[in-house]
């Protein structure tokens, strides 16, 4: 088997464009996910208003859904 | 179906955010729950309200414990972003697939992709270690 180094070198800048998008997606998702997650987490801890049942049901559904467990091997 | 149209980038960000939010919520809940009950009881004994106990007593102690699992979540977020290649977001995996479809060299490109992901995640791990070192200890 021969490794084509030319294509590898040629691909590095093309993949770097993908890295930028990956970092953008990750950073945006981290900020939004952190904000929502902290609100949901504190909502579950605080026993005030409609937030606790909403947040508990969201998190519980997230962890108990079959599609989530079936998709784990794909990750 | 619900009349709202997202472009693929926004849809991917929303999906990943909702996914991460559930994990972050569990981290926050677990972090606050890990502080011994006596702390909250002592704060209530001096007349603090529930929210004050949370903001001034529990959260300042809990956030140090939350940082390692939160950085883990950030790392898995970077890895999960590869799933967005399925909805044609031009991120790292999609870029690799596009190159493979032109040159038909999957071994080289996927090895290069693995290297890129390794470097990204190693950098994030290093940053998280630096952050943990800077946090105050009680």
JSON list of C-alpha atoms in Angstrom, two decimals:
[
{"chain": "A", "resi": 1, "resn": "UNK", "atom": "CA", "xyz": [0.00, 0.00, 0.00]},
{"chain": "A", "resi": 2, "resn": "UNK", "atom": "CA", "xyz": [1.36, 3.40, -0.95]},
{"chain": "A", "resi": 3, "resn": "UNK", "atom": "CA", "xyz": [0.41, 6.58, 0.83]},
{"chain": "A", "resi": 4, "resn": "UNK", "atom": "CA", "xyz": [-0.24, 9.56, -1.39]},
{"chain": "A", "resi": 5, "resn": "UNK", "atom": "CA", "xyz": [1.56, 12.36, 0.48]},
{"chain": "A", "resi": 6, "resn": "UNK", "atom": "CA", "xyz": [0.75, 14.89, -2.21]},
{"chain": "A", "resi": 7, "resn": "UNK", "atom": "CA", "xyz": [-2.99, 14.62, -1.56]},
{"chain": "A", "resi": 8, "resn": "UNK", "atom": "CA", "xyz": [-2.41, 14.81, 2.18]},
{"chain": "A", "resi": 9, "resn": "UNK", "atom": "CA", "xyz": [-0.44, 18.04, 1.82]},
{"chain": "A", "resi": 10, "resn": "UNK", "atom": "CA", "xyz": [-3.02, 19.39, -0.58]},
{"chain": "A", "resi": 11, "resn": "UNK", "atom": "CA", "xyz": [-5.84, 18.55, 1.86]},
{"chain": "A", "resi": 12, "resn": "UNK", "atom": "CA", "xyz": [-4.41, 20.29, 4.91]},
{"chain": "A", "resi": 13, "resn": "UNK", "atom": "CA", "xyz": [-5.65, 23.81, 4.03]},
{"chain": "A", "resi": 14, "resn": "UNK", "atom": "CA", "xyz": [-9.02, 22.46, 2.85]},
{"chain": "A", "resi": 15, "resn": "UNK", "atom": "CA", "xyz": [-9.52, 20.66, 6.15]},
{"chain": "A", "resi": 16, "resn": "UNK", "atom": "CA", "xyz": [-8.45, 23.78, 8.02]},
{"chain": "A", "resi": 17, "resn": "UNK", "atom": "CA", "xyz": [-11.59, 25.48, 6.65]},
{"chain": "A", "resi": 18, "resn": "UNK", "atom": "CA", "xyz": [-13.58, 22.67, 8.21]},
{"chain": "A", "resi": 19, "resn": "UNK", "atom": "CA", "xyz": [-11.77, 23.14, 11.50]},
{"chain": "A", "resi": 20, "resn": "UNK", "atom": "CA", "xyz": [-12.94, 26.75, 11.63]},
{"chain": "A", "resi": 21, "resn": "UNK", "atom": "CA", "xyz": [-16.57, 25.73, 11.10]},
{"chain": "A", "resi": 22, "resn": "UNK", "atom": "CA", "xyz": [-16.20, 22.95, 13.69]},
{"chain": "A", "resi": 23, "resn": "UNK", "atom": "CA", "xyz": [-14.87, 25.44, 16.22]},
{"chain": "A", "resi": 24, "resn": "UNK", "atom": "CA", "xyz": [-17.64, 27.93, 15.40]},
{"chain": "A", "resi": 25, "resn": "UNK", "atom": "CA", "xyz": [-20.34, 25.28, 15.82]},
{"chain": "A", "resi": 26, "resn": "UNK", "atom": "CA", "xyz": [-18.77, 23.99, 19.04]},
{"chain": "A", "resi": 27, "resn": "UNK", "atom": "CA", "xyz": [-18.32, 27.45, 20.55]},
{"chain": "A", "resi": 28, "resn": "UNK", "atom": "CA", "xyz": [-21.86, 28.58, 19.72]},
{"chain": "A", "resi": 29, "resn": "UNK", "atom": "CA", "xyz": [-23.35, 25.32, 20.96]},
{"chain": "A", "resi": 30, "resn": "UNK", "atom": "CA", "xyz": [-21.28, 25.49, 24.13]},
{"chain": "A", "resi": 31, "resn": "UNK", "atom": "CA", "xyz": [-22.48, 29.02, 24.92]},
{"chain": "A", "resi": 32, "resn": "UNK", "atom": "CA", "xyz": [-26.14, 28.25, 24.19]},
{"chain": "A", "resi": 33, "resn": "UNK", "atom": "CA", "xyz": [-26.00, 24.83, 25.84]},
{"chain": "A", "resi": 34, "resn": "UNK", "atom": "CA", "xyz": [-24.30, 26.24, 28.92]},
{"chain": "A", "resi": 35, "resn": "UNK", "atom": "CA", "xyz": [-26.87, 29.03, 29.29]},
{"chain": "A", "resi": 36, "resn": "UNK", "atom": "CA", "xyz": [-29.81, 26.67, 28.83]},
{"chain": "A", "resi": 37, "resn": "UNK", "atom": "CA", "xyz": [-28.20, 23.92, 30.91]},
{"chain": "A", "resi": 38, "resn": "UNK", "atom": "CA", "xyz": [-27.42, 26.20, 33.85]},
{"chain": "A", "resi": 39, "resn": "UNK", "atom": "CA", "xyz": [-30.99, 27.54, 33.74]},
{"chain": "A", "resi": 40, "resn": "UNK", "atom": "CA", "xyz": [-32.39, 24.01, 33.62]},
{"chain": "A", "resi": 41, "resn": "UNK", "atom": "CA", "xyz": [-30.01, 22.73, 36.31]},
{"chain": "A", "resi": 42, "resn": "UNK", "atom": "CA", "xyz": [-30.78, 25.59, 38.68]},
{"chain": "A", "resi": 43, "resn": "UNK", "atom": "CA", "xyz": [-34.44, 25.18, 37.84]},
{"chain": "A", "resi": 44, "resn": "UNK", "atom": "CA", "xyz": [-34.23, 21.59, 38.99]},
{"chain": "A", "resi": 45, "resn": "UNK", "atom": "CA", "xyz": [-32.49, 22.64, 42.21]},
{"chain": "A", "resi": 46, "resn": "UNK", "atom": "CA", "xyz": [-34.77, 25.61, 42.99]},
{"chain": "A", "resi": 47, "resn": "UNK", "atom": "CA", "xyz": [-38.26, 24.58, 43.89]},
{"chain": "A", "resi": 48, "resn": "UNK", "atom": "CA", "xyz": [-39.88, 27.76, 42.57]},
{"chain": "A", "resi": 49, "resn": "UNK", "atom": "CA", "xyz": [-42.30, 28.26, 39.67]},
{"chain": "A", "resi": 50, "resn": "UNK", "atom": "CA", "xyz": [-42.87, 26.01, 36.67]},
{"chain": "A", "resi": 51, "resn": "UNK", "atom": "CA", "xyz": [-39.16, 25.54, 35.91]},
{"chain": "A", "resi": 52, "resn": "UNK", "atom": "CA", "xyz": [-38.41, 22.47, 38.10]},
{"chain": "A", "resi": 53, "resn": "UNK", "atom": "CA", "xyz": [-40.94, 20.10, 36.51]},
{"chain": "A", "resi": 54, "resn": "UNK", "atom": "CA", "xyz": [-40.07, 21.43, 33.03]},
{"chain": "A", "resi": 55, "resn": "UNK", "atom": "CA", "xyz": [-36.33, 21.02, 33.49]},
{"chain": "A", "resi": 56, "resn": "UNK", "atom": "CA", "xyz": [-36.60, 17.64, 35.18]},
{"chain": "A", "resi": 57, "resn": "UNK", "atom": "CA", "xyz": [-38.83, 16.30, 32.41]},
{"chain": "A", "resi": 58, "resn": "UNK", "atom": "CA", "xyz": [-36.50, 17.67, 29.69]},
{"chain": "A", "resi": 59, "resn": "UNK", "atom": "CA", "xyz": [-33.40, 16.10, 31.25]},
{"chain": "A", "resi": 60, "resn": "UNK", "atom": "CA", "xyz": [-35.13, 12.85, 32.16]},
{"chain": "A", "resi": 61, "resn": "UNK", "atom": "CA", "xyz": [-36.54, 12.51, 28.64]},
{"chain": "A", "resi": 62, "resn": "UNK", "atom": "CA", "xyz": [-33.12, 13.22, 27.19]},
{"chain": "A", "resi": 63, "resn": "UNK", "atom": "CA", "xyz": [-31.51, 10.40, 29.16]},
{"chain": "A", "resi": 64, "resn": "UNK", "atom": "CA", "xyz": [-34.31, 7.87, 28.89]},
{"chain": "A", "resi": 65, "resn": "UNK", "atom": "CA", "xyz": [-35.19, 8.12, 25.20]},
{"chain": "A", "resi": 66, "resn": "UNK", "atom": "CA", "xyz": [-34.48, 4.92, 23.31]},
{"chain": "A", "resi": 67, "resn": "UNK", "atom": "CA", "xyz": [-33.09, 6.76, 20.31]},
{"chain": "A", "resi": 68, "resn": "UNK", "atom": "CA", "xyz": [-30.43, 8.27, 22.55]},
{"chain": "A", "resi": 69, "resn": "UNK", "atom": "CA", "xyz": [-29.22, 4.88, 23.83]},
{"chain": "A", "resi": 70, "resn": "UNK", "atom": "CA", "xyz": [-29.38, 3.34, 20.36]},
{"chain": "A", "resi": 71, "resn": "UNK", "atom": "CA", "xyz": [-27.34, 6.20, 18.91]},
{"chain": "A", "resi": 72, "resn": "UNK", "atom": "CA", "xyz": [-24.55, 5.81, 21.50]},
{"chain": "A", "resi": 73, "resn": "UNK", "atom": "CA", "xyz": [-22.53, 3.25, 19.48]},
{"chain": "A", "resi": 74, "resn": "UNK", "atom": "CA", "xyz": [-22.58, 5.66, 16.53]},
{"chain": "A", "resi": 75, "resn": "UNK", "atom": "CA", "xyz": [-20.86, 8.28, 18.69]},
{"chain": "B", "resi": 1, "resn": "UNK", "atom": "CA", "xyz": [-43.56, 20.95, 9.84]},
{"chain": "B", "resi": 2, "resn": "UNK", "atom": "CA", "xyz": [-43.75, 23.75, 12.43]},
{"chain": "B", "resi": 3, "resn": "UNK", "atom": "CA", "xyz": [-43.31, 26.53, 9.91]},
{"chain": "B", "resi": 4, "resn": "UNK", "atom": "CA", "xyz": [-39.86, 27.60, 11.09]},
{"chain": "B", "resi": 5, "resn": "UNK", "atom": "CA", "xyz": [-37.02, 27.21, 8.61]},
{"chain": "B", "resi": 6, "resn": "UNK", "atom": "CA", "xyz": [-33.42, 27.01, 9.78]},
{"chain": "B", "resi": 7, "resn": "UNK", "atom": "CA", "xyz": [-30.36, 26.87, 7.60]},
{"chain": "B", "resi": 8, "resn": "UNK", "atom": "CA", "xyz": [-28.21, 23.79, 8.27]},
{"chain": "B", "resi": 9, "resn": "UNK", "atom": "CA", "xyz": [-25.69, 25.67, 10.44]},
{"chain": "B", "resi": 10, "resn": "UNK", "atom": "CA", "xyz": [-28.37, 27.07, 12.77]},
{"chain": "B", "resi": 11, "resn": "UNK", "atom": "CA", "xyz": [-30.21, 23.75, 12.93]},
{"chain": "B", "resi": 12, "resn": "UNK", "atom": "CA", "xyz": [-26.98, 22.01, 13.89]},
{"chain": "B", "resi": 13, "resn": "UNK", "atom": "CA", "xyz": [-26.16, 24.57, 16.56]},
{"chain": "B", "resi": 14, "resn": "UNK", "atom": "CA", "xyz": [-29.67, 24.30, 18.04]},
{"chain": "B", "resi": 15, "resn": "UNK", "atom": "CA", "xyz": [-29.54, 20.50, 18.05]},
{"chain": "B", "resi": 16, "resn": "UNK", "atom": "CA", "xyz": [-26.12, 20.36, 19.68]},
{"chain": "B", "resi": 17, "resn": "UNK", "atom": "CA", "xyz": [-27.10, 23.04, 22.20]},
{"chain": "B", "resi": 18, "resn": "UNK", "atom": "CA", "xyz": [-30.23, 21.17, 23.28]},
{"chain": "B", "resi": 19, "resn": "UNK", "atom": "CA", "xyz": [-28.22, 17.98, 23.57]},
{"chain": "B", "resi": 20, "resn": "UNK", "atom": "CA", "xyz": [-25.48, 19.67, 25.61]},
{"chain": "B", "resi": 21, "resn": "UNK", "atom": "CA", "xyz": [-28.00, 21.51, 27.79]},
{"chain": "B", "resi": 22, "resn": "UNK", "atom": "CA", "xyz": [-29.35, 18.26, 29.23]},
{"chain": "B", "resi": 23, "resn": "UNK", "atom": "CA", "xyz": [-25.86, 17.15, 30.24]},
{"chain": "B", "resi": 24, "resn": "UNK", "atom": "CA", "xyz": [-24.94, 20.58, 31.61]},
{"chain": "B", "resi": 25, "resn": "UNK", "atom": "CA", "xyz": [-28.16, 20.64, 33.63]},
{"chain": "B", "resi": 26, "resn": "UNK", "atom": "CA", "xyz": [-27.21, 17.32, 35.21]},
{"chain": "B", "resi": 27, "resn": "UNK", "atom": "CA", "xyz": [-23.71, 18.61, 35.96]},
{"chain": "B", "resi": 28, "resn": "UNK", "atom": "CA", "xyz": [-25.10, 21.75, 37.63]},
{"chain": "B", "resi": 29, "resn": "UNK", "atom": "CA", "xyz": [-27.69, 19.79, 39.59]},
{"chain": "B", "resi": 30, "resn": "UNK", "atom": "CA", "xyz": [-25.06, 17.23, 40.66]},
{"chain": "B", "resi": 31, "resn": "UNK", "atom": "CA", "xyz": [-22.52, 19.93, 41.56]},
{"chain": "B", "resi": 32, "resn": "UNK", "atom": "CA", "xyz": [-24.98, 21.82, 43.76]},
{"chain": "B", "resi": 33, "resn": "UNK", "atom": "CA", "xyz": [-26.25, 18.56, 45.24]},
{"chain": "B", "resi": 34, "resn": "UNK", "atom": "CA", "xyz": [-22.73, 17.47, 46.17]},
{"chain": "B", "resi": 35, "resn": "UNK", "atom": "CA", "xyz": [-22.31, 20.28, 48.71]},
{"chain": "B", "resi": 36, "resn": "UNK", "atom": "CA", "xyz": [-23.07, 18.97, 52.17]},
{"chain": "B", "resi": 37, "resn": "UNK", "atom": "CA", "xyz": [-26.52, 19.76, 53.49]},
{"chain": "B", "resi": 38, "resn": "UNK", "atom": "CA", "xyz": [-25.20, 21.47, 56.63]},
{"chain": "B", "resi": 39, "resn": "UNK", "atom": "CA", "xyz": [-24.03, 24.44, 54.54]},
{"chain": "B", "resi": 40, "resn": "UNK", "atom": "CA", "xyz": [-27.53, 25.21, 53.29]},
{"chain": "B", "resi": 41, "resn": "UNK", "atom": "CA", "xyz": [-29.05, 24.56, 56.68]},
{"chain": "B", "resi": 42, "resn": "UNK", "atom": "CA", "xyz": [-26.60, 26.95, 58.36]},
{"chain": "B", "resi": 43, "resn": "UNK", "atom": "CA", "xyz": [-27.37, 29.64, 55.77]},
{"chain": "B", "resi": 44, "resn": "UNK", "atom": "CA", "xyz": [-31.10, 29.20, 56.29]},
{"chain": "B", "resi": 45, "resn": "UNK", "atom": "CA", "xyz": [-30.56, 29.38, 60.03]},
{"chain": "B", "resi": 46, "resn": "UNK", "atom": "CA", "xyz": [-29.16, 32.91, 59.68]},
{"chain": "B", "resi": 47, "resn": "UNK", "atom": "CA", "xyz": [-32.20, 33.96, 57.65]},
{"chain": "B", "resi": 48, "resn": "UNK", "atom": "CA", "xyz": [-31.10, 33.51, 54.03]},
{"chain": "B", "resi": 49, "resn": "UNK", "atom": "CA", "xyz": [-33.74, 32.75, 51.45]},
{"chain": "B", "resi": 50, "resn": "UNK", "atom": "CA", "xyz": [-33.58, 29.75, 49.15]},
{"chain": "B", "resi": 51, "resn": "UNK", "atom": "CA", "xyz": [-32.16, 31.74, 46.22]},
{"chain": "B", "resi": 52, "resn": "UNK", "atom": "CA", "xyz": [-29.63, 33.51, 48.43]},
{"chain": "B", "resi": 53, "resn": "UNK", "atom": "CA", "xyz": [-28.43, 30.16, 49.76]},
{"chain": "B", "resi": 54, "resn": "UNK", "atom": "CA", "xyz": [-27.97, 28.98, 46.21]},
{"chain": "B", "resi": 55, "resn": "UNK", "atom": "CA", "xyz": [-26.21, 32.11, 44.91]},
{"chain": "B", "resi": 56, "resn": "UNK", "atom": "CA", "xyz": [-24.02, 33.00, 47.90]},
{"chain": "B", "resi": 57, "resn": "UNK", "atom": "CA", "xyz": [-23.35, 29.62, 49.55]},
{"chain": "B", "resi": 58, "resn": "UNK", "atom": "CA", "xyz": [-23.83, 26.65, 47.23]},
{"chain": "B", "resi": 59, "resn": "UNK", "atom": "CA", "xyz": [-22.81, 27.88, 43.78]},
{"chain": "B", "resi": 60, "resn": "UNK", "atom": "CA", "xyz": [-19.44, 29.40, 44.80]},
{"chain": "B", "resi": 61, "resn": "UNK", "atom": "CA", "xyz": [-18.49, 26.03, 46.31]},
{"chain": "B", "resi": 62, "resn": "UNK", "atom": "CA", "xyz": [-20.02, 23.95, 43.55]},
{"chain": "B", "resi": 63, "resn": "UNK", "atom": "CA", "xyz": [-18.56, 25.64, 40.50]},
{"chain": "B", "resi": 64, "resn": "UNK", "atom": "CA", "xyz": [-15.07, 24.25, 41.08]},
{"chain": "B", "resi": 65, "resn": "UNK", "atom": "CA", "xyz": [-16.48, 20.75, 41.00]},
{"chain": "B", "resi": 66, "resn": "UNK", "atom": "CA", "xyz": [-18.46, 21.56, 37.88]},
{"chain": "B", "resi": 67, "resn": "UNK", "atom": "CA", "xyz": [-15.49, 22.65, 35.78]},
{"chain": "B", "resi": 68, "resn": "UNK", "atom": "CA", "xyz": [-14.02, 19.18, 34.95]},
{"chain": "B", "resi": 69, "resn": "UNK", "atom": "CA", "xyz": [-17.32, 17.63, 33.78]},
{"chain": "B", "resi": 70, "resn": "UNK", "atom": "CA", "xyz": [-18.18, 20.83, 31.90]},
{"chain": "B", "resi": 71, "resn": "UNK", "atom": "CA", "xyz": [-14.89, 20.74, 30.01]},
{"chain": "B", "resi": 72, "resn": "UNK", "atom": "CA", "xyz": [-15.57, 17.07, 29.27]},
{"chain": "B", "resi": 73, "resn": "UNK", "atom": "CA", "xyz": [-18.89, 18.15, 27.85]},
{"chain": "B", "resi": 74, "resn": "UNK", "atom": "CA", "xyz": [-17.17, 20.77, 25.70]},
{"chain": "B", "resi": 75, "resn": "UNK", "atom": "CA", "xyz": [-14.79, 18.12, 24.37]},
{"chain": "B", "resi": 76, "resn": "UNK", "atom": "CA", "xyz": [-17.63, 15.77, 23.53]},
{"chain": "B", "resi": 77, "resn": "UNK", "atom": "CA", "xyz": [-19.39, 18.71, 21.87]},
{"chain": "B", "resi": 78, "resn": "UNK", "atom": "CA", "xyz": [-16.42, 19.10, 19.50]},
{"chain": "B", "resi": 79, "resn": "UNK", "atom": "CA", "xyz": [-16.57, 15.38, 18.74]},
{"chain": "B", "resi": 80, "resn": "UNK", "atom": "CA", "xyz": [-20.34, 15.41, 18.31]},
{"chain": "B", "resi": 81, "resn": "UNK", "atom": "CA", "xyz": [-20.06, 18.26, 15.83]},
{"chain": "B", "resi": 82, "resn": "UNK", "atom": "CA", "xyz": [-18.98, 15.62, 13.30]},
{"chain": "B", "resi": 83, "resn": "UNK", "atom": "CA", "xyz": [-22.62, 14.44, 13.29]},
{"chain": "B", "resi": 84, "resn": "UNK", "atom": "CA", "xyz": [-23.52, 17.69, 11.54]},
{"chain": "B", "resi": 85, "resn": "UNK", "atom": "CA", "xyz": [-21.84, 16.37, 8.38]},
{"chain": "B", "resi": 86, "resn": "UNK", "atom": "CA", "xyz": [-25.07, 14.37, 7.93]},
{"chain": "B", "resi": 87, "resn": "UNK", "atom": "CA", "xyz": [-27.05, 17.61, 7.42]},
{"chain": "B", "resi": 88, "resn": "UNK", "atom": "CA", "xyz": [-24.30, 18.96, 5.14]},
{"chain": "B", "resi": 89, "resn": "UNK", "atom": "CA", "xyz": [-22.72, 21.49, 7.49]},
{"chain": "B", "resi": 90, "resn": "UNK", "atom": "CA", "xyz": [-19.25, 21.97, 6.01]},
{"chain": "B", "resi": 91, "resn": "UNK", "atom": "CA", "xyz": [-17.36, 21.12, 9.19]},
{"chain": "B", "resi": 92, "resn": "UNK", "atom": "CA", "xyz": [-14.22, 19.00, 9.54]},
{"chain": "B", "resi": 93, "resn": "UNK", "atom": "CA", "xyz": [-15.72, 15.58, 8.78]},
{"chain": "B", "resi": 94, "resn": "UNK", "atom": "CA", "xyz": [-17.74, 16.93, 5.85]},
{"chain": "B", "resi": 95, "resn": "UNK", "atom": "CA", "xyz": [-14.65, 18.61, 4.45]},
{"chain": "B", "resi": 96, "resn": "UNK", "atom": "CA", "xyz": [-12.84, 15.28, 4.67]},
{"chain": "B", "resi": 97, "resn": "UNK", "atom": "CA", "xyz": [-15.71, 13.46, 2.98]},
{"chain": "B", "resi": 98, "resn": "UNK", "atom": "CA", "xyz": [-15.70, 16.03, 0.17]},
{"chain": "B", "resi": 99, "resn": "UNK", "atom": "CA", "xyz": [-11.97, 15.47, -0.42]},
{"chain": "B", "resi": 100, "resn": "UNK", "atom": "CA", "xyz": [-12.43, 11.69, -0.34]},
{"chain": "B", "resi": 101, "resn": "UNK", "atom": "CA", "xyz": [-15.22, 11.87, -2.91]},
{"chain": "B", "resi": 102, "resn": "UNK", "atom": "CA", "xyz": [-12.86, 13.70, -5.30]},
{"chain": "B", "resi": 103, "resn": "UNK", "atom": "CA", "xyz": [-9.58, 11.82, -4.75]},
{"chain": "B", "resi": 104, "resn": "UNK", "atom": "CA", "xyz": [-10.80, 8.40, -3.48]},
{"chain": "B", "resi": 105, "resn": "UNK", "atom": "CA", "xyz": [-8.16, 8.21, -0.75]},
{"chain": "B", "resi": 106, "resn": "UNK", "atom": "CA", "xyz": [-10.13, 7.48, 2.43]},
{"chain": "B", "resi": 107, "resn": "UNK", "atom": "CA", "xyz": [-7.23, 6.07, 4.46]},
{"chain": "B", "resi": 108, "resn": "UNK", "atom": "CA", "xyz": [-5.05, 9.16, 4.15]},
{"chain": "B", "resi": 109, "resn": "UNK", "atom": "CA", "xyz": [-7.87, 11.65, 4.68]},
{"chain": "B", "resi": 110, "resn": "UNK", "atom": "CA", "xyz": [-9.46, 9.87, 7.62]},
{"chain": "B", "resi": 111, "resn": "UNK", "atom": "CA", "xyz": [-6.03, 9.56, 9.25]},
{"chain": "B", "resi": 112, "resn": "UNK", "atom": "CA", "xyz": [-5.54, 13.28, 8.74]},
{"chain": "B", "resi": 113, "resn": "UNK", "atom": "CA", "xyz": [-9.02, 13.93, 10.17]},
{"chain": "B", "resi": 114, "resn": "UNK", "atom": "CA", "xyz": [-8.15, 11.87, 13.23]},
{"chain": "B", "resi": 115, "resn": "UNK", "atom": "CA", "xyz": [-5.01, 13.94, 13.68]},
{"chain": "B", "resi": 116, "resn": "UNK", "atom": "CA", "xyz": [-6.97, 17.19, 13.40]},
{"chain": "B", "resi": 117, "resn": "UNK", "atom": "CA", "xyz": [-9.50, 16.01, 16.01]},
{"chain": "B", "resi": 118, "resn": "UNK", "atom": "CA", "xyz": [-6.68, 14.79, 18.26]},
{"chain": "B", "resi": 119, "resn": "UNK", "atom": "CA", "xyz": [-4.96, 18.18, 18.16]},
{"chain": "B", "resi": 120, "resn": "UNK", "atom": "CA", "xyz": [-8.25, 20.04, 18.78]},
{"chain": "B", "resi": 121, "resn": "UNK", "atom": "CA", "xyz": [-9.16, 17.88, 21.76]},
{"chain": "B", "resi": 122, "resn": "UNK", "atom": "CA", "xyz": [-5.65, 17.88, 23.17]},
{"chain": "B", "resi": 123, "resn": "UNK", "atom": "CA", "xyz": [-5.68, 21.68, 23.07]},
{"chain": "B", "resi": 124, "resn": "UNK", "atom": "CA", "xyz": [-9.04, 21.80, 24.85]},
{"chain": "B", "resi": 125, "resn": "UNK", "atom": "CA", "xyz": [-7.81, 19.33, 27.48]},
{"chain": "B", "resi": 126, "resn": "UNK", "atom": "CA", "xyz": [-4.75, 21.48, 28.08]},
{"chain": "B", "resi": 127, "resn": "UNK", "atom": "CA", "xyz": [-6.93, 24.57, 28.44]},
{"chain": "B", "resi": 128, "resn": "UNK", "atom": "CA", "xyz": [-9.20, 22.81, 30.93]},
{"chain": "B", "resi": 129, "resn": "UNK", "atom": "CA", "xyz": [-6.20, 21.73, 33.04]},
{"chain": "B", "resi": 130, "resn": "UNK", "atom": "CA", "xyz": [-4.94, 25.33, 33.06]},
{"chain": "B", "resi": 131, "resn": "UNK", "atom": "CA", "xyz": [-8.40, 26.56, 34.06]},
{"chain": "B", "resi": 132, "resn": "UNK", "atom": "CA", "xyz": [-8.68, 24.03, 36.89]},
{"chain": "B", "resi": 133, "resn": "UNK", "atom": "CA", "xyz": [-5.27, 25.07, 38.22]},
{"chain": "B", "resi": 134, "resn": "UNK", "atom": "CA", "xyz": [-6.33, 28.71, 38.37]},
{"chain": "B", "resi": 135, "resn": "UNK", "atom": "CA", "xyz": [-9.54, 28.03, 40.28]},
{"chain": "B", "resi": 136, "resn": "UNK", "atom": "CA", "xyz": [-9.36, 28.79, 44.00]},
{"chain": "B", "resi": 137, "resn": "UNK", "atom": "CA", "xyz": [-9.43, 25.89, 46.45]},
{"chain": "B", "resi": 138, "resn": "UNK", "atom": "CA", "xyz": [-11.50, 26.08, 49.60]}
]
